[in-house]
Tab-separated table of C-alpha atoms in Angstrom:
chain	number	residue	atom	x	y	z
A	1045	MET	CA	15.089	23.506	-9.485
A	1046	ALA	CA	14.467	21.449	-12.632
A	1047	ALA	CA	12.188	18.433	-12.431
A	1048	THR	CA	13.917	15.067	-12.630
A	1049	PRO	CA	12.825	12.557	-15.286
A	1050	ALA	CA	11.303	10.419	-12.515
A	1051	ALA	CA	9.310	13.390	-11.204
A	1052	ILE	CA	8.004	14.129	-14.693
A	1053	LEU	CA	6.952	10.488	-15.163
A	1054	LEU	CA	5.308	10.415	-11.752
A	1055	ALA	CA	3.454	13.652	-12.500
A	1056	GLY	CA	2.019	11.926	-15.569
A	1057	ALA	CA	0.689	9.187	-13.306
A	1058	LEU	CA	-0.921	11.617	-10.833
A	1059	PRO	CA	-4.298	11.884	-12.622
A	1060	GLU	CA	-4.550	8.084	-12.500
A	1061	MET	CA	-3.655	8.157	-8.800
A	1062	ALA	CA	-6.238	10.844	-8.045
A	1063	LEU	CA	-8.908	8.894	-9.903
A	1064	ALA	CA	-8.114	5.712	-7.969
A	1065	LEU	CA	-8.418	7.540	-4.652
A	1066	SER	CA	-11.642	9.309	-5.600
A	1067	CYS	CA	-13.541	6.230	-6.751
A	1068	GLY	CA	-14.751	5.428	-3.258
A	1069	VAL	CA	-18.407	5.818	-2.458
A	1070	GLY	CA	-19.511	8.542	-0.109
A	1071	SER	CA	-19.293	12.189	0.725
A	1072	GLU	CA	-16.504	14.680	0.230
A	1073	GLU	CA	-15.517	14.016	3.856
A	1074	ASP	CA	-15.315	10.273	3.113
A	1075	SER	CA	-13.036	11.019	0.155
A	1076	LYS	CA	-10.812	13.197	2.337
A	1077	ARG	CA	-10.622	10.402	4.945
A	1078	GLU	CA	-9.628	7.949	2.230
A	1079	ILE	CA	-6.896	10.253	0.963
A	1080	ALA	CA	-5.703	10.762	4.552
A	1081	ALA	CA	-5.690	6.984	5.095
A	1082	PHE	CA	-3.726	6.316	1.907
A	1083	PHE	CA	-1.091	8.914	2.725
A	1084	ALA	CA	-0.901	7.801	6.371
A	1085	HIS	CA	-0.045	4.270	5.266
A	1086	VAL	CA	2.388	5.499	2.613
A	1087	THR	CA	4.091	7.759	5.158
A	1088	HIS	CA	4.384	4.884	7.606
A	1089	GLU	CA	5.601	2.308	5.099
A	1090	THR	CA	8.105	4.338	3.091
A	1091	GLY	CA	11.593	4.270	4.440
A	1092	GLN	CA	10.966	1.152	6.481
A	1093	GLU	CA	12.199	-2.295	5.690
A	1094	ILE	CA	10.640	-4.886	7.938
A	1095	ASN	CA	12.511	-8.192	7.556
A	1096	GLY	CA	13.291	-7.151	3.957
A	1097	SER	CA	15.194	-9.591	1.823
A	1098	SER	CA	15.997	-11.709	4.896
A	1099	ARG	CA	12.462	-13.126	4.900
A	1100	ASP	CA	11.131	-15.540	2.295
A	1101	TYR	CA	7.913	-14.082	0.882
A	1102	CYS	CA	7.388	-16.954	-1.551
A	1103	ASP	CA	4.183	-18.945	-1.246
A	1104	GLU	CA	5.285	-22.135	-2.963
A	1105	THR	CA	1.728	-23.481	-2.915
A	1106	ASN	CA	0.618	-20.706	-5.263
A	1107	THR	CA	0.832	-22.262	-8.713
A	1108	GLN	CA	-0.822	-19.373	-10.544
A	1109	TYR	CA	2.026	-17.020	-9.639
A	1110	PRO	CA	5.019	-19.281	-8.989
A	1111	CYS	CA	8.193	-17.887	-7.492
A	1112	VAL	CA	11.200	-17.445	-9.730
A	1113	ALA	CA	14.479	-18.813	-8.391
A	1114	GLY	CA	16.710	-16.086	-7.034
A	1115	LYS	CA	13.969	-13.451	-6.874
A	1116	GLY	CA	12.702	-11.903	-3.652
A	1117	TYR	CA	9.105	-10.853	-3.150
A	1118	TYR	CA	9.657	-8.809	-0.004
A	1119	GLY	CA	8.070	-5.442	0.673
A	1120	ARG	CA	8.829	-2.702	-1.825
A	1121	GLY	CA	7.099	0.532	-2.722
A	1122	PRO	CA	4.924	3.000	-0.845
A	1123	ILE	CA	2.636	0.241	0.449
A	1124	GLN	CA	5.325	-2.447	0.699
A	1125	LEU	CA	4.045	-4.885	-1.917
A	1126	SER	CA	4.963	-8.393	-0.695
A	1127	TRP	CA	4.522	-12.028	-1.752
A	1128	ASN	CA	4.576	-13.628	-5.176
A	1129	PHE	CA	0.765	-13.821	-5.226
A	1130	ASN	CA	0.721	-9.993	-5.151
A	1131	TYR	CA	3.703	-9.282	-7.422
A	1132	GLY	CA	2.298	-11.524	-10.179
A	1133	PRO	CA	-1.157	-9.969	-10.593
A	1134	ALA	CA	0.096	-6.439	-9.871
A	1135	GLY	CA	2.577	-6.839	-12.702
A	1136	GLU	CA	-0.098	-8.157	-15.052
A	1137	ASP	CA	-2.462	-5.290	-14.273
A	1138	ILE	CA	0.152	-2.520	-14.281
A	1139	GLY	CA	2.333	-3.758	-17.118
A	1140	PHE	CA	5.619	-5.014	-15.661
A	1141	ASP	CA	6.948	-8.514	-15.039
A	1142	GLY	CA	6.277	-8.776	-11.324
A	1143	LEU	CA	7.518	-12.347	-10.950
A	1144	ASN	CA	10.728	-12.113	-12.984
A	1145	SER	CA	11.556	-8.494	-12.090
A	1146	PRO	CA	10.083	-7.672	-8.671
A	1147	GLU	CA	12.905	-5.169	-8.138
A	1148	THR	CA	11.149	-2.905	-10.660
A	1149	VAL	CA	8.860	-1.814	-7.815
A	1150	ALA	CA	11.883	-0.325	-6.059
A	1151	SER	CA	13.662	1.050	-9.127
A	1152	ASP	CA	10.811	2.626	-11.143
A	1153	PRO	CA	8.960	5.373	-9.235
A	1154	VAL	CA	5.875	5.240	-11.459
A	1155	VAL	CA	5.553	1.454	-11.129
A	1156	SER	CA	6.190	1.847	-7.413
A	1157	PHE	CA	3.238	4.197	-6.892
A	1158	LYS	CA	1.059	2.230	-9.283
A	1159	THR	CA	1.615	-0.902	-7.179
A	1160	ALA	CA	0.561	1.036	-4.091
A	1161	LEU	CA	-2.615	2.134	-5.837
A	1162	TRP	CA	-3.167	-1.375	-7.217
A	1163	TYR	CA	-2.985	-2.821	-3.703
A	1164	TRP	CA	-5.174	-0.053	-2.308
A	1165	VAL	CA	-7.930	-0.459	-4.892
A	1166	ASN	CA	-7.890	-4.265	-4.738
A	1167	PHE	CA	-7.568	-4.845	-0.995
A	1168	VAL	CA	-8.043	-1.683	1.059
A	1169	GLN	CA	-10.585	0.587	-0.611
A	1170	GLN	CA	-13.382	-1.921	-0.049
A	1171	VAL	CA	-13.012	-1.660	3.759
A	1172	ILE	CA	-12.465	2.103	4.124
A	1173	SER	CA	-16.081	2.627	5.230
A	1174	GLN	CA	-15.356	0.445	8.301
A	1175	GLY	CA	-12.842	2.975	9.636
A	1176	PHE	CA	-9.103	3.443	9.554
A	1177	GLY	CA	-8.508	0.357	11.696
A	1178	ALA	CA	-9.921	-1.832	8.930
A	1179	THR	CA	-7.374	-0.390	6.497
A	1180	ILE	CA	-4.555	-1.357	8.871
A	1181	ARG	CA	-5.944	-4.892	9.005
A	1182	ALA	CA	-6.182	-5.010	5.194
A	1183	ILE	CA	-2.530	-4.011	4.835
A	1184	ASN	CA	-0.783	-5.757	7.729
A	1185	GLY	CA	-3.459	-7.596	9.731
A	1186	ALA	CA	-1.771	-10.370	11.676
A	1187	LEU	CA	1.516	-8.486	11.954
A	1188	GLU	CA	-0.017	-5.487	13.716
A	1189	CYS	CA	-3.646	-6.037	14.742
A	1190	ASP	CA	-5.178	-7.676	17.808
A	1191	GLY	CA	-2.300	-6.509	20.001
A	1192	ALA	CA	0.476	-7.944	17.796
A	1193	ASN	CA	2.228	-4.556	17.457
A	1194	GLN	CA	0.318	-1.759	19.153
A	1195	ALA	CA	3.146	0.753	18.752
A	1196	THR	CA	2.986	0.384	14.967
A	1197	VAL	CA	-0.805	0.706	14.969
A	1198	ASN	CA	-0.496	3.848	17.088
A	1199	ALA	CA	2.063	5.324	14.679
A	1200	ARG	CA	-0.275	4.720	11.726
A	1201	VAL	CA	-3.193	6.292	13.616
A	1202	GLU	CA	-1.061	9.315	14.470
A	1203	TYR	CA	-0.189	9.858	10.797
A	1204	TYR	CA	-3.838	9.392	9.822
A	1205	THR	CA	-5.207	11.873	12.351
A	1206	GLU	CA	-2.577	14.423	11.305
A	1207	TYR	CA	-3.540	14.082	7.622
A	1208	CYS	CA	-7.219	14.351	8.568
A	1209	ASN	CA	-6.439	17.560	10.459
A	1210	GLN	CA	-4.584	18.948	7.434
A	1211	LEU	CA	-7.563	18.106	5.203
A	1212	GLY	CA	-10.058	19.600	7.672
A	1213	VAL	CA	-11.989	16.405	8.364
A	1214	THR	CA	-12.641	14.394	11.514
A	1215	PRO	CA	-10.946	10.974	11.546
A	1216	GLY	CA	-14.154	9.063	12.180
A	1217	ASP	CA	-14.600	5.956	14.315
A	1218	ASN	CA	-12.756	2.632	14.580
A	1219	LEU	CA	-9.232	3.965	14.297
A	1220	THR	CA	-7.421	0.838	15.526
A	1221	CYS	CA	-7.589	-2.833	14.736
C-alpha cells in the first residue's frame, strides 16, 4: 500500500514528536511511562467528541487571545485542544493561525499531532513524575477528577496500563486523580 501524502508529512514530524516525548527527566522506565501516558491519552481522546461545537469554548475575558466571531475553539486533535487561550499560543508556537483557523487542527494531520505535543510539553510533561493520575488532571481535571467522571478516569488508566505492559514497564503509583 502506498503512503498517503498526510502519512508522509506526519512521518516527517515523527523525529520532533519523539524528541518531545524523550525530553523528560528520569530513567528509561520513566521515559517508557511517559510514552505510555501520552498514547493512553491520545487513544482515549481520538474519536471522541465531548460537547463538541455545541459548547462555547471562548473565554471572552482573555484579551491576549481574543475569540474570532464565528470560530469554535472546541476540542480537536489527539489531545482535544480546546479554548481560545490554547489555540492562540499553540498556533503561534507551531506556525498556524489558531484563532482565525482553529479547524486546521482537525484538517491538517501534522498540525493536529503538533498541537497534541505542544499541549503535552507545556501542560502535562511537568507533572508526569507525580504519576498517571496527575496527567489526567492536567488534561481534563475538573471534568474527570475528584469523582466527576470515574468511568472516564478508569478508561484512561486501562489504556495506560495496557501501553505500559506493551512497553515492559510497571505503571507506577498514583494512577487516578
